Structures are given as C-alpha cells and as structure tokens.
Amino acid sequence: MALQDVCGLHNPPLFPQWTAPLSRSFMPEDSTHLSGGGIHGEAFSTRLPGRGGLSPLEFYMPIAEYLTESPINFGQTSLSSALTKLLEIDHLYPSLPSISLPPPTPCPISPSVPLPFTLSHGTTTLGFAFQGGVIAAADTRSSCSGLVACPASPKVLPIHSHLVGTTSGTSADCALWKRILSRELRLYQLRHRRRLSTGGAAKLLSHMLHPFKGTELCVAATLCGWDGDEEKHEQPFTEKHANTPTNQMTASDSSGQSAAIVRSRSRICGPRVIYVCSDGLRLQGELFSVGSGSPYAYSILDSSVYWGMSVQEATAVAREAVYRATYRDAYSGNNVDLYHVTAKGWRRRERENLKEEYYREKERERKRRVIAY
Amino acid sequence: MMISAQAYGGNGKVKEYHYTGPVEHKFSPYAFNGGTVLAVAGEDFALVASDTRLSEGYSIHSRDSPKCYKLTDTTVIGCSGFHGDCLTLTKIIEARLKMYKHSNNKSMTSGAIAAMLSTILYGRRFFPYYVYNIIGGLDEEGRGAVYSFDPVGSYQRDTYKAGGSASAMLQPLLDNQIGFKNMENVEQLPLSQEKAVQLVKDVFISAAERDVYTGDALKICIITKEGVREEIVPLRKD
C-alpha cells in the first residue's frame, strides 16, 4: 500500500532481484558527503530495493558522526528497523568496516549549520468551501527579509485535477513537498484506481512531514479539493474518473440510490478544505487563511462567507480578502491568484495585478468625497 | 578560507570597519565569494552574464573567475555565492547530465535541468549549497527561458533575473527596462538581442560602480539555436 510504503511501516524485503540493478545508479552526490557518508550511502542504496526501485529524495543531515544513518524516506524512518538492516548488511558485505551502533537517536532538533542567508517567507493565502465548490486564493509576493525576491511567485499549486494546495512558509519547502505529494497521490491513484480523498492527501502530507518536526522546515498548506465518488462505475482508467464525479453528483441529486451507495461507503463527496502544518497540525474546516496577512483576510472572510453564496460572490470575496491583506501587510502584495475547484476539476482565474485595484479604489474614494461635499 | 564568520556578519559582508565589541569566532562552513549573475530571456535567445571577480572579505582572490558554466548547447547556468559550493554543484549537475544522456540518449532540456537542480538543492535542505543559481537557455520550442533559484531549490521561470551580491541593485533596473514595470503609456516592444546585450553591459557597468564585489570583467554567454557564443567586456578593476 502506498501509505505504508511511504511511512516505512512494513519491512520491505532486502534484495528483490528485479530492482537490484537500479538501486546503485543514482545520486552521485553520495560520494561528496562528509565522513561516513560513503558507507551510509552504500547502506542506503542497498535498502532501496524494498521500495520498488524508486529513487526518493535523499536528505543529507549534517549530524555528528556517531549517528549511523539518515535515510529520510518521506515518512517515518523507523530507526530500529534501519539499524537492524544495517547489521544484516554487515553480514552480507563483510568488506564494509563494521560500525558500532549506538541506540537510535532522533533527528537533530536544531540546525547544526547556521545559514548565511534567509529563506523566503511571508504571504496571504486563503481557502474556503461553499455550495459551488472550493475557492483557493493567494497573493504572489515572495519576500526574503525585506527584499521582494519574486513579485510573481505562484502560491496556489495544483496537485492533481481535483486538488489544489495553497502554500505558506518557506517557498522551497512548499514547492518540493507539493511535488512529492503529487507524486505520491499519483502513485496511489495508479495502484488503487481511484483518487485519494482530500482528507487522505492531508493525512499523507502530515505523515510525510512528521519526521522533520523540530527542524527548520516550514510548510503551512491548505489543501482544497473536491472528493468524488468513483466506485460506482469501476472504470480502470483515471481519465474517465474525471467525468464520473459530475455524473455522480447529478445522479445523487435526483435519485436516492447513489446517495445510498455514498452513505454505505461512508465517504462524503463534495468540497473539502483541510489545513496541514509542518508542526503536525491537521485541521478540517470550512474556511482557512494562512500567512502573515491572514488576520486581515479573516476579517473580510468571516463577515462575508456563507455556504449558499454564488460563485461570483465567492470569487469577489476571496479577491477582496487578499486585496485587503496586501493593503495592510507589508509581506503580501503584487497579484492575486484565484483557483476554483468543482466536481469537474480546478479552474484558474486570470492572475490580477492589484496595483490597478489601488488606483480604482483611490478613484472611488475621490468620487465619494466629491459626492459628500 | 572560512574563519571568523561572525566578524563577517549575516551575508558575508564585513560588519563594521572599527568594530570593537566582543566577537565570537566560530568555524563556519560557508564563505561569501561575491559576484553577480544576470540572465535575460528573449524571443529566440537567452543571455547569461556574470562578472569575473572572486573576492572574500577585503581581498580579491581572482579577477578571472567567471560564474557562467555551459551545461549543454542550449543551457548555461550562472552560480554565485560560495565558490566551493558552486564548483561542487556544477560538477554534480554535469555528472547528472551525462548520466541522463547515457540512459536516455538525448540531452536534457532547460526545463528538465531546472527541475533536477531543484531536487538536488533540496536534497541538502538541512545543509544547503550556498549558491544563488540562475539557468538561462532555450526551451523545447526555441524560446528563451530563464529559471531562477533560491539556495534551497525553490524555482520558477522568469523573463529576467539578477542574482548575487548586486542583485538588489540590478533587479529594479531590469524590472523597469525589460519588464516595463511602473511605466505609464509606454510602448512595450519585444527585446532584441542587440538591445539586450547592450542593456546587460550597461547594467553591469552600473553595478561595478556601486557594488564592491562586482567588477574586473563581464562575461556574457549568448544562447541561440546556433549554440553558445561568449563575449568578454572589461569592467572597473578597483
């Protein structure tokens, strides 16, 4: 199962033959790691066959030499199983120098290497669900302690056809973990012939980020998606799945039969918004706003968002919320990105430059003053 | 030499001239070697330019250390920051390019190199490469592409980008001249190759005036479908 593979909860077999040749030929940067890296690189690459020949993102953790290995496999690194594997490898590869293994210690809590630069932070993102789907909106300013590193960075990233995620925190962390999440969701979809629900995706992301709790990784994402029920048609190809939710939704409106099927599977279809944070928080709700500009966005959203609103209203409210946040928050600004997720998938609204909006607002204010006098 | 990082302050620039307070001396694995890199993408060309000064603190180590590295016939990367990490990173990228070429029987495209570099950089999330990268090249359709990175792998495609020590000075100028930002009632003409090269030369001359880590010479790599052409222009040596 994909979730188990990712979390390393079952012990994979050590040398399945079909993946053995692949495992050696990746990550030449193993050889450039500091002392002990070569050995650990060896040990790590022989552990790979169990993962089905994947080449995961290998993290180099700058930790003291006595810490035996640092294979970060996107999920739980059960250090005890890793250690036993190392011991087994020692028997099979007597040429490797034997390492005396201390009891497993957790990953370092504080970064041991002080960075000479700052990473990008500061944003306003929001996501909310209503009767017409889910709206995800964000500003586009990427700041780096005072300098605008990028005025046009995309902060709402589509993960798959029916799921988008807003990103807040360090932009590199968010971009890479979204990529990893898309990959894992796609693998799940291929293995299980259905899309993973938003809740499942949130859980997966949360579990993948858990080993990095306490490090300086900073990801605060709002996953906004539409869960569809595709079991009824049992079609093997995922392209057709994109169409079935629409049929399902209209069918369930008209007949009670598909609704019964939905209930019997105890899976709820429809829009979902879930907030996932790298410190381990995972919350489901109807409305979230994340980032330095979120207090300003919340004030607009809390007063105007209600379940029965129309798509135009929802779009206008989201845009206004981001605009007000950029107005007051120094670290948010530039443009607004808006995504609307429905049963048919996500649709992206044209990126709007808020500079024009400031001038329009000034014009409105001027007209109001003229009328007042 | 990477001693006394504390005295150098946050980004490697020396803190104060007559600093008299307590200083904590600690080994830092990073050093700041200066340099500025710039890349511009046009309709059917891309430019990657860098100065050639290698400095550290108050000294200049070399006047002939360009920061552009040719990766393929359609892609050039500019790396500035810590020279040691630049060298290792380019070595790794070249090795990965060769591996790709041998296993897939074709060269990597600019977009693919950018995506690969992002994962290479993120693999060192907890001990980053102190390098500001900018990739310039042609995409599959022959249009110019610029990909700018931060030290831990966040990247996106741009039309122009400046990175390195003088980036904060150059980027607003590029925003104005190439992006036509904050200009009213202006006719937005597409950038020709000659105009782009002249603009890059002017911009670096300005940078050399005001940034101590930029100067000596400018190397421009012009990438077109014919290949990569290099031009060297002298800059201030003081």
Coordinates of C-alpha atoms in Angstrom, one line a residue:
Chain A
M1 CA 0.0 0.0 0.0
A2 CA 1.3 3.4 -0.9
L3 CA 0.8 4.9 2.6
Q4 CA 2.7 2.0 4.2
D5 CA 5.4 2.3 1.6
V6 CA 5.8 5.9 2.3
C7 CA 5.7 5.6 6.0
G8 CA 8.0 2.5 6.0
L9 CA 5.7 0.7 8.4
H10 CA 6.3 -2.7 6.9
N11 CA 9.7 -4.1 6.5
P12 CA 10.4 -4.4 2.8
P13 CA 12.4 -7.4 1.5
L14 CA 16.1 -6.7 1.3
F15 CA 17.0 -7.8 -2.2
P16 CA 14.2 -8.4 -4.6
Q17 CA 16.1 -9.2 -7.8
W18 CA 14.2 -7.0 -10.3
T19 CA 15.2 -3.8 -8.7
A20 CA 18.8 -4.6 -7.6
P21 CA 20.5 -3.1 -10.7
L22 CA 18.5 0.2 -10.5
S23 CA 19.4 1.0 -6.9
R24 CA 23.1 1.6 -7.5
S25 CA 22.9 4.1 -10.2
F26 CA 21.7 7.3 -8.6
M27 CA 22.7 10.3 -6.5
P28 CA 26.4 10.7 -7.3
E29 CA 26.4 13.3 -4.6
D30 CA 26.7 10.4 -2.1
S31 CA 30.4 10.5 -2.8
T32 CA 30.6 14.1 -1.9
H33 CA 29.1 13.7 1.6
L34 CA 31.2 14.2 4.6
S35 CA 32.8 11.4 6.6
G36 CA 30.8 8.2 6.9
G37 CA 28.6 9.3 4.1
G38 CA 30.0 6.8 1.7
I39 CA 29.2 3.9 4.0
H40 CA 25.8 5.2 4.7
G41 CA 25.3 5.9 1.0
E42 CA 26.1 2.2 0.4
A43 CA 23.9 1.1 3.1
F44 CA 21.1 3.3 2.0
S45 CA 21.2 2.3 -1.6
T46 CA 21.0 -1.4 -0.8
R47 CA 18.0 -0.6 1.3
L48 CA 16.2 0.9 -1.7
P49 CA 15.2 -2.3 -3.5
G50 CA 12.5 -2.8 -0.9
R51 CA 10.9 0.5 -2.1
G52 CA 10.3 -0.9 -5.5
G53 CA 13.3 0.8 -7.2
L54 CA 12.1 4.3 -6.5
S55 CA 14.8 6.9 -6.1
P56 CA 13.4 9.1 -3.3
L57 CA 14.7 12.5 -2.3
E58 CA 17.7 11.7 -0.1
F59 CA 18.3 14.3 2.6
Y60 CA 21.8 15.0 3.8
M61 CA 21.6 15.7 7.5
P62 CA 24.6 17.4 8.9
I63 CA 24.8 15.5 12.2
A64 CA 27.6 14.1 14.3
E65 CA 29.5 11.1 13.0
Y66 CA 28.1 8.7 15.6
L67 CA 24.6 9.0 14.3
T68 CA 24.6 6.0 12.0
E69 CA 22.4 6.9 9.0
S70 CA 19.9 9.4 7.9
P71 CA 17.8 7.9 5.2
I72 CA 14.8 10.1 5.1
N73 CA 12.2 8.2 3.1
F74 CA 9.4 10.7 3.0
G75 CA 7.8 9.3 6.0
Q76 CA 8.5 7.5 9.2
T77 CA 12.1 6.5 9.5
S78 CA 11.8 3.6 12.0
L79 CA 15.4 3.9 13.1
S80 CA 15.3 0.5 14.8
S81 CA 14.4 -1.3 11.6
A82 CA 17.0 0.8 9.8
L83 CA 19.6 -0.3 12.3
T84 CA 18.8 -4.0 12.0
K85 CA 19.0 -3.7 8.3
L86 CA 22.5 -2.2 8.6
L87 CA 23.5 -5.1 10.8
E88 CA 22.2 -7.5 8.2
I89 CA 24.1 -5.8 5.5
D90 CA 27.3 -6.1 7.5
H91 CA 27.0 -9.8 7.4
L92 CA 26.4 -9.8 3.6
Y93 CA 29.1 -7.2 2.9
P94 CA 32.0 -8.1 5.0
S95 CA 34.2 -5.7 3.2
L96 CA 32.3 -2.8 4.8
P97 CA 34.0 -1.7 8.0
S98 CA 31.9 -2.7 11.0
I99 CA 30.2 0.3 12.6
S100 CA 29.5 0.2 16.3
L101 CA 25.9 1.2 16.5
P102 CA 24.7 3.3 19.5
P103 CA 21.0 3.2 20.4
P104 CA 18.9 5.1 17.8
T105 CA 18.7 8.8 18.4
P106 CA 16.1 11.1 16.9
C107 CA 16.9 13.5 14.2
P108 CA 18.6 16.7 15.4
I109 CA 16.3 19.2 16.8
S110 CA 18.2 22.4 15.9
P111 CA 20.0 23.1 12.7
S112 CA 23.7 22.5 13.3
V113 CA 24.7 24.7 10.4
P114 CA 24.0 28.4 10.7
L115 CA 22.8 29.7 7.4
P116 CA 24.3 32.8 5.9
F117 CA 21.1 33.7 4.1
T118 CA 17.4 33.9 4.7
L119 CA 14.7 31.9 3.0
S120 CA 11.5 33.3 1.6
H121 CA 8.6 33.8 3.9
G122 CA 5.5 36.0 4.3
T123 CA 2.3 35.6 2.5
T124 CA -1.5 35.7 2.5
T125 CA -3.4 32.6 1.4
L126 CA -6.9 31.5 2.0
G127 CA -9.2 28.7 1.1
F128 CA -12.9 28.2 1.8
A129 CA -15.7 25.8 0.8
F130 CA -19.2 26.8 -0.2
Q131 CA -22.0 25.2 -2.2
G132 CA -20.4 25.8 -5.5
G133 CA -17.0 24.2 -4.7
V134 CA -13.9 25.5 -3.1
I135 CA -12.1 28.7 -3.7
A136 CA -8.3 29.0 -3.1
A137 CA -6.7 32.4 -3.4
A138 CA -3.2 33.8 -2.6
D139 CA -1.1 36.8 -3.2
T140 CA 2.1 36.4 -5.3
R141 CA 4.8 38.2 -3.3
S142 CA 7.8 36.1 -2.2
S143 CA 9.8 38.1 0.3
C144 CA 13.2 37.4 1.7
S145 CA 13.6 39.5 4.9
G146 CA 12.9 42.9 3.4
L147 CA 13.7 42.2 -0.2
V148 CA 11.0 41.1 -2.6
A149 CA 12.7 38.1 -4.0
C150 CA 9.9 37.5 -6.5
P151 CA 6.8 39.5 -7.3
A152 CA 5.1 36.8 -9.3
S153 CA 5.5 33.6 -7.5
P154 CA 2.7 31.1 -7.7
K155 CA 1.5 30.2 -4.2
V156 CA -1.5 28.1 -5.2
L157 CA -0.2 24.9 -6.7
P158 CA -2.4 22.3 -8.4
I159 CA -1.7 18.9 -7.1
H160 CA -4.0 16.9 -9.2
S161 CA -7.1 17.5 -11.3
H162 CA -9.4 17.9 -8.2
L163 CA -7.0 19.2 -5.6
V164 CA -5.1 22.4 -5.2
G165 CA -2.9 23.4 -2.3
T166 CA -2.0 26.9 -1.1
T167 CA 1.5 27.2 0.2
S168 CA 2.8 29.3 3.0
G169 CA 6.1 29.3 4.8
T170 CA 9.4 28.7 3.1
S171 CA 8.7 28.6 -0.6
A172 CA 11.3 25.9 -1.4
D173 CA 9.8 23.6 1.3
C174 CA 6.3 24.2 0.0
A175 CA 7.2 23.7 -3.7
L176 CA 9.1 20.5 -3.1
W177 CA 6.7 18.9 -0.7
K178 CA 3.8 19.7 -3.0
R179 CA 5.8 17.9 -5.8
I180 CA 6.4 14.9 -3.5
L181 CA 2.7 14.9 -2.5
S182 CA 1.6 15.0 -6.2
R183 CA 3.9 12.1 -6.9
E184 CA 2.6 10.0 -4.0
L185 CA -1.0 10.8 -4.9
R186 CA -0.4 9.8 -8.5
L187 CA 1.1 6.5 -7.4
Y188 CA -1.9 5.9 -5.1
Q189 CA -4.2 6.6 -8.0
L190 CA -2.4 4.1 -10.2
R191 CA -2.3 1.5 -7.6
H192 CA -5.8 1.7 -6.3
R193 CA -7.6 3.0 -9.3
R194 CA -9.2 5.9 -7.5
R195 CA -8.1 9.3 -6.4
L196 CA -7.2 9.7 -2.8
S197 CA -9.6 12.0 -0.9
T198 CA -8.6 15.4 0.3
G199 CA -8.5 14.0 3.9
G200 CA -6.3 11.2 2.8
A201 CA -4.0 13.5 1.0
A202 CA -3.8 15.7 4.1
K203 CA -3.0 12.8 6.3
L204 CA -0.3 11.6 3.8
L205 CA 1.3 15.1 3.8
S206 CA 1.1 15.4 7.5
H207 CA 2.8 12.0 8.0
M208 CA 5.5 12.7 5.4
L209 CA 6.3 15.9 7.3
H210 CA 6.3 14.4 10.7
P211 CA 10.0 13.3 10.8
F212 CA 11.0 16.9 10.2
K213 CA 9.2 18.2 13.2
G214 CA 11.6 20.4 15.2
T215 CA 13.8 21.2 12.2
E216 CA 13.5 24.5 10.4
L217 CA 11.2 23.1 7.7
C218 CA 8.2 25.4 7.5
V219 CA 5.2 24.3 5.5
A220 CA 1.7 25.5 6.2
A221 CA -0.6 24.3 3.4
T222 CA -4.4 24.4 2.9
L223 CA -5.5 21.5 0.7
C224 CA -8.6 22.5 -1.2
G225 CA -10.3 19.7 -3.1
W226 CA -13.4 18.1 -4.3
D227 CA -13.9 14.5 -3.4
G228 CA -15.8 12.5 -5.8
D229 CA -17.3 9.0 -5.5
E230 CA -16.0 6.9 -8.4
E231 CA -16.5 3.4 -7.1
K232 CA -19.9 3.1 -8.8
H233 CA -18.5 2.8 -12.3
E234 CA -15.3 0.9 -11.6
Q235 CA -13.5 2.1 -14.6
P236 CA -9.8 1.3 -14.8
F237 CA -8.6 4.4 -16.5
T238 CA -8.2 7.6 -14.4
E239 CA -9.1 9.9 -17.3
K240 CA -12.6 8.7 -17.1
H241 CA -12.8 9.2 -13.4
A242 CA -12.7 13.0 -14.0
N243 CA -16.0 12.7 -15.7
T244 CA -17.8 10.3 -13.4
P245 CA -18.0 12.6 -10.4
T246 CA -20.1 15.0 -12.4
N247 CA -22.4 12.2 -13.3
Q248 CA -22.4 11.1 -9.8
M249 CA -23.3 14.5 -8.4
T250 CA -26.2 15.0 -10.7
A251 CA -27.4 11.4 -10.2
S252 CA -27.2 11.7 -6.4
D253 CA -29.2 14.9 -6.6
S254 CA -32.0 13.2 -8.5
S255 CA -32.1 9.7 -7.1
G256 CA -31.7 8.3 -3.7
Q257 CA -30.0 5.2 -4.9
S258 CA -26.5 6.6 -5.4
A259 CA -26.9 8.6 -2.3
A260 CA -27.4 5.3 -0.5
I261 CA -24.2 4.0 -2.1
V262 CA -22.4 7.0 -0.9
R263 CA -23.7 6.5 2.6
S264 CA -22.9 2.9 2.7
R265 CA -19.3 3.6 1.8
S266 CA -19.4 6.3 4.5
R267 CA -17.4 8.7 2.3
I268 CA -18.7 12.2 1.9
C269 CA -18.4 13.8 -1.5
G270 CA -18.1 17.4 -2.2
P271 CA -15.8 20.3 -1.3
R272 CA -13.2 19.9 1.4
V273 CA -10.7 22.3 2.9
I274 CA -8.0 20.9 5.2
Y275 CA -5.1 22.8 6.8
V276 CA -1.8 20.9 7.2
C277 CA 1.1 22.4 9.1
S278 CA 4.7 21.1 9.3
D279 CA 4.5 21.1 13.1
G280 CA 1.9 18.3 12.8
L281 CA -1.4 20.1 12.9
R282 CA -4.1 18.9 10.6
L283 CA -7.5 20.5 10.7
Q284 CA -10.5 20.2 8.7
G285 CA -12.8 23.2 8.3
E286 CA -14.7 25.4 6.0
L287 CA -12.6 28.4 6.0
F288 CA -8.8 28.9 6.5
S289 CA -6.4 31.7 5.9
V290 CA -2.7 31.3 6.4
G291 CA 0.2 33.6 6.5
S292 CA 1.3 37.0 7.7
G293 CA -1.6 38.7 6.1
S294 CA -4.2 36.2 7.3
P295 CA -5.7 38.3 10.2
Y296 CA -6.7 40.9 7.6
A297 CA -8.1 38.3 5.3
Y298 CA -10.0 36.7 8.1
S299 CA -11.9 39.9 8.9
I300 CA -13.2 40.0 5.3
L301 CA -13.9 36.3 5.1
D302 CA -15.6 35.9 8.4
S303 CA -18.1 38.6 7.6
S304 CA -18.9 37.6 4.1
V305 CA -18.5 33.9 3.6
Y306 CA -21.6 31.7 3.9
W307 CA -22.4 28.3 2.5
G308 CA -25.1 29.4 0.0
M309 CA -23.1 32.1 -1.8
S310 CA -22.8 32.1 -5.6
V311 CA -19.5 31.6 -7.5
Q312 CA -19.3 35.2 -8.4
E313 CA -19.8 36.3 -4.9
A314 CA -17.3 33.8 -3.6
T315 CA -14.7 34.9 -6.1
A316 CA -15.3 38.6 -5.3
V317 CA -15.0 38.0 -1.6
A318 CA -11.7 36.0 -1.9
R319 CA -10.2 38.6 -4.1
E320 CA -11.3 41.4 -1.7
A321 CA -9.8 39.5 1.2
V322 CA -6.4 39.1 -0.4
Y323 CA -6.5 42.7 -1.6
R324 CA -7.2 44.0 1.9
A325 CA -4.5 41.8 3.3
T326 CA -2.0 43.1 0.8
Y327 CA -3.1 46.6 1.6
R328 CA -2.1 46.3 5.2
D329 CA 0.6 43.6 5.3
A330 CA 4.0 44.5 4.0
Y331 CA 5.0 41.0 3.2
S332 CA 2.0 40.4 0.9
G333 CA 1.4 42.1 -2.3
N334 CA 1.6 42.2 -6.1
N335 CA -1.0 40.0 -7.7
V336 CA -3.9 37.7 -6.7
D337 CA -4.1 34.1 -7.9
L338 CA -7.5 32.5 -7.6
Y339 CA -8.5 28.9 -8.2
H340 CA -12.0 27.4 -8.1
V341 CA -12.4 23.7 -7.6
T342 CA -15.6 22.0 -8.6
A343 CA -16.6 18.5 -9.3
K344 CA -15.2 18.9 -12.8
G345 CA -11.8 19.9 -11.5
W346 CA -9.9 23.1 -10.8
R347 CA -10.2 26.2 -12.9
R348 CA -7.7 29.1 -12.7
R349 CA -8.8 32.6 -12.8
E350 CA -6.6 35.1 -14.6
R351 CA -3.9 36.5 -12.3
E352 CA -4.9 40.0 -11.4
N353 CA -2.5 42.8 -10.7
L354 CA -3.6 44.6 -7.5
K355 CA -1.8 47.8 -8.5
E356 CA -4.7 48.6 -10.7
E357 CA -7.1 48.0 -7.8
Y358 CA -5.3 50.6 -5.7
Y359 CA -5.9 53.2 -8.3
R360 CA -9.5 52.2 -8.8
E361 CA -10.0 52.4 -5.0
K362 CA -8.5 55.8 -5.0
E363 CA -10.8 56.8 -7.8
R364 CA -13.8 55.5 -5.9
E365 CA -12.7 57.3 -2.7
R366 CA -12.2 60.5 -4.7
K367 CA -15.7 60.2 -6.1
R368 CA -17.2 59.6 -2.7
R369 CA -15.6 62.7 -1.4
V370 CA -16.9 64.7 -4.3
I371 CA -20.4 63.4 -3.7
A372 CA -20.2 64.1 0.0
Y373 CA -19.4 67.8 -0.5
Chain B
M1 CA 39.3 30.4 4.0
M2 CA 36.3 30.3 6.1
I3 CA 37.4 31.5 9.5
S4 CA 35.8 34.1 11.7
A5 CA 32.4 34.0 10.1
Q6 CA 31.0 36.0 12.9
A7 CA 33.0 39.1 12.0
Y8 CA 31.6 38.9 8.6
G9 CA 28.0 39.2 9.6
G10 CA 25.0 37.7 8.1
N11 CA 25.7 37.5 4.4
G12 CA 29.4 37.6 4.4
K13 CA 29.8 41.3 4.1
V14 CA 32.2 42.7 6.7
K15 CA 30.1 44.2 9.6
E16 CA 31.9 47.4 10.7
Y17 CA 35.2 48.9 10.0
H18 CA 36.2 49.7 13.6
Y19 CA 34.2 47.1 15.4
T20 CA 35.4 47.0 19.0
G21 CA 32.8 44.8 20.7
P22 CA 33.2 41.1 21.6
V23 CA 33.4 38.8 18.6
E24 CA 32.6 35.2 18.7
H25 CA 35.0 33.2 16.5
K26 CA 33.4 30.1 15.2
F27 CA 34.1 27.9 12.2
S28 CA 31.6 28.4 9.5
P29 CA 31.4 26.0 6.6
Y30 CA 30.3 28.9 4.3
A31 CA 32.1 31.8 2.9
F32 CA 30.9 34.5 0.6
N33 CA 32.8 35.0 -2.6
G34 CA 30.8 37.7 -4.2
G35 CA 29.8 38.1 -7.8
T36 CA 26.7 38.9 -9.7
V37 CA 24.9 36.9 -12.2
L38 CA 22.2 38.0 -14.6
A39 CA 20.0 36.2 -17.1
V40 CA 17.6 37.6 -19.7
A41 CA 15.3 35.6 -22.0
G42 CA 14.2 36.9 -25.4
E43 CA 12.0 35.6 -28.1
D44 CA 14.6 33.3 -29.6
F45 CA 17.7 33.8 -27.5
A46 CA 18.8 33.9 -23.9
L47 CA 21.6 35.7 -22.2
V48 CA 23.5 34.7 -19.1
A49 CA 26.1 37.2 -17.9
S50 CA 28.3 37.3 -14.9
D51 CA 31.2 39.3 -13.6
T52 CA 34.5 37.5 -13.1
R53 CA 35.7 38.8 -9.8
L54 CA 36.3 36.3 -7.0
S55 CA 36.6 38.0 -3.6
E56 CA 36.5 37.2 0.0
G57 CA 36.2 39.9 2.7
Y58 CA 38.5 42.6 1.8
S59 CA 40.6 40.6 -0.7
I60 CA 40.2 39.7 -4.3
H61 CA 41.3 36.2 -5.0
S62 CA 41.0 36.3 -8.7
R63 CA 40.0 38.6 -11.5
D64 CA 39.3 35.9 -13.9
S65 CA 36.8 33.6 -12.3
P66 CA 33.6 33.7 -14.4
K67 CA 30.5 32.4 -12.9
C68 CA 28.7 31.1 -16.0
Y69 CA 29.1 27.4 -16.8
K70 CA 28.0 25.9 -20.0
L71 CA 25.9 22.8 -19.4
T72 CA 24.5 21.9 -22.9
D73 CA 24.3 23.6 -26.3
T74 CA 21.1 25.2 -25.2
T75 CA 21.7 25.9 -21.5
V76 CA 24.0 27.9 -19.4
I77 CA 24.0 28.2 -15.6
G78 CA 25.2 31.1 -13.6
C79 CA 26.1 30.4 -9.9
S80 CA 27.2 33.0 -7.4
G81 CA 27.7 32.8 -3.6
F82 CA 30.1 30.4 -2.1
H83 CA 32.6 29.4 -4.8
G84 CA 33.3 26.0 -3.2
D85 CA 29.6 25.0 -3.4
C86 CA 29.4 26.5 -6.9
L87 CA 32.1 24.2 -8.1
T88 CA 30.7 21.1 -6.5
L89 CA 27.2 21.9 -7.6
T90 CA 28.3 22.3 -11.2
K91 CA 30.3 19.1 -11.0
I92 CA 27.2 17.2 -9.8
I93 CA 25.0 18.8 -12.5
E94 CA 27.4 17.8 -15.2
A95 CA 27.6 14.3 -13.9
R96 CA 23.8 14.0 -13.8
L97 CA 23.6 15.4 -17.3
K98 CA 26.0 12.7 -18.5
M99 CA 24.0 10.0 -16.8
Y100 CA 20.8 11.3 -18.4
K101 CA 22.5 11.4 -21.8
H102 CA 23.7 7.9 -21.5
S103 CA 20.5 6.4 -20.3
N104 CA 18.0 8.4 -22.4
N105 CA 20.1 9.0 -25.5
K106 CA 19.3 12.7 -25.6
S107 CA 20.4 15.9 -23.9
M108 CA 18.4 17.3 -21.0
T109 CA 16.1 20.3 -21.8
S110 CA 16.4 23.5 -19.9
G111 CA 13.2 22.8 -18.0
A112 CA 14.3 19.4 -17.1
I113 CA 17.7 20.7 -15.8
A114 CA 15.8 23.3 -13.7
A115 CA 13.6 20.7 -12.2
M116 CA 16.6 18.4 -11.5
L117 CA 18.6 21.2 -9.9
S118 CA 15.6 22.0 -7.6
T119 CA 15.7 18.4 -6.3
I120 CA 19.5 18.4 -6.0
L121 CA 19.4 21.6 -4.0
Y122 CA 16.5 20.5 -1.8
G123 CA 18.3 17.2 -1.0
R124 CA 20.6 19.5 1.0
R125 CA 17.8 21.3 2.7
F126 CA 19.4 21.0 6.1
F127 CA 22.9 21.9 5.0
P128 CA 22.3 24.0 1.9
Y129 CA 24.5 24.8 -1.0
Y130 CA 25.2 28.4 -0.5
V131 CA 24.7 29.2 -4.2
Y132 CA 22.3 31.5 -6.0
N133 CA 21.6 29.9 -9.3
I134 CA 20.1 31.2 -12.5
I135 CA 19.7 29.0 -15.5
G136 CA 19.3 30.5 -18.9
G137 CA 18.6 28.7 -22.1
L138 CA 16.2 27.8 -24.8
D139 CA 13.1 25.7 -24.2
E140 CA 11.9 23.0 -26.5
E141 CA 10.1 25.5 -28.7
G142 CA 13.3 27.6 -29.2
R143 CA 12.1 30.4 -27.0
G144 CA 14.3 31.9 -24.3
A145 CA 13.8 30.7 -20.8
V146 CA 15.3 31.8 -17.5
Y147 CA 14.9 29.8 -14.3
S148 CA 15.9 31.4 -11.1
F149 CA 16.6 29.5 -7.8
D150 CA 17.0 30.2 -4.2
P151 CA 19.6 28.3 -2.2
V152 CA 17.3 25.5 -1.2
G153 CA 15.7 24.8 -4.5
S154 CA 12.6 26.9 -4.9
Y155 CA 12.5 28.0 -8.6
Q156 CA 10.3 29.4 -11.2
R157 CA 10.5 30.5 -14.8
D158 CA 11.1 34.2 -15.4
T159 CA 11.9 36.6 -18.2
Y160 CA 14.8 38.1 -16.5
K161 CA 16.5 37.8 -13.1
A162 CA 19.6 39.1 -11.4
G163 CA 21.3 37.2 -8.6
G164 CA 24.3 37.6 -6.4
S165 CA 25.8 40.5 -4.5
A166 CA 24.5 43.3 -6.7
S167 CA 21.1 41.7 -7.4
A168 CA 19.1 44.1 -5.2
M169 CA 20.6 47.0 -7.3
L170 CA 20.1 45.4 -10.7
Q171 CA 16.7 43.8 -10.4
P172 CA 14.7 47.0 -10.1
L173 CA 16.6 48.4 -13.2
L174 CA 15.7 45.2 -15.1
D175 CA 12.1 45.5 -13.9
N176 CA 11.9 48.9 -15.4
Q177 CA 13.8 48.4 -18.6
I178 CA 12.7 44.9 -19.6
G179 CA 9.5 44.4 -17.6
F180 CA 8.3 48.0 -18.2
K181 CA 7.0 48.0 -14.7
N182 CA 5.7 51.2 -13.2
M183 CA 5.9 53.0 -16.6
E184 CA 2.7 54.6 -17.9
N185 CA 1.8 55.0 -21.5
V186 CA 4.8 53.2 -22.8
E187 CA 5.0 51.1 -26.0
Q188 CA 6.2 47.6 -25.0
L189 CA 8.5 46.4 -27.7
P190 CA 9.9 43.0 -27.6
L191 CA 13.6 42.9 -26.6
S192 CA 16.0 42.4 -29.5
Q193 CA 19.3 40.5 -28.9
E194 CA 21.5 43.6 -29.6
K195 CA 19.5 45.7 -27.3
A196 CA 19.6 43.1 -24.6
V197 CA 23.3 42.7 -24.8
Q198 CA 23.8 46.4 -24.6
L199 CA 21.5 46.7 -21.7
V200 CA 23.4 43.9 -19.8
K201 CA 26.7 45.7 -20.4
D202 CA 25.2 49.0 -19.1
V203 CA 23.7 47.3 -16.1
F204 CA 26.9 45.6 -15.1
I205 CA 28.9 48.8 -15.5
S206 CA 26.5 50.4 -13.1
A207 CA 26.7 47.5 -10.7
A208 CA 30.6 47.7 -10.7
E209 CA 30.3 51.3 -9.7
R210 CA 28.4 50.7 -6.6
D211 CA 29.0 47.1 -5.5
V212 CA 32.5 46.3 -4.3
Y213 CA 32.1 42.6 -5.1
T214 CA 31.3 43.2 -8.7
G215 CA 33.9 44.2 -11.3
D216 CA 37.0 43.3 -13.2
A217 CA 35.4 41.8 -16.3
L218 CA 32.0 40.8 -17.6
K219 CA 31.4 37.6 -19.4
I220 CA 28.2 37.3 -21.5
C221 CA 27.0 33.9 -22.8
I222 CA 24.5 34.4 -25.7
I223 CA 22.5 31.3 -26.3
T224 CA 20.7 30.9 -29.7
K225 CA 19.8 28.0 -31.7
E226 CA 23.2 28.2 -33.3
G227 CA 24.8 27.5 -30.0
V228 CA 26.5 29.4 -27.2
R229 CA 28.6 32.5 -28.0
E230 CA 30.8 34.3 -25.4
E231 CA 31.7 38.0 -25.1
I232 CA 34.1 39.4 -22.6
V233 CA 33.9 43.1 -21.6
P234 CA 36.2 44.8 -19.2
L235 CA 34.8 46.5 -16.1
R236 CA 36.3 48.6 -13.3
K237 CA 39.2 46.9 -11.6
D238 CA 39.1 48.9 -8.4

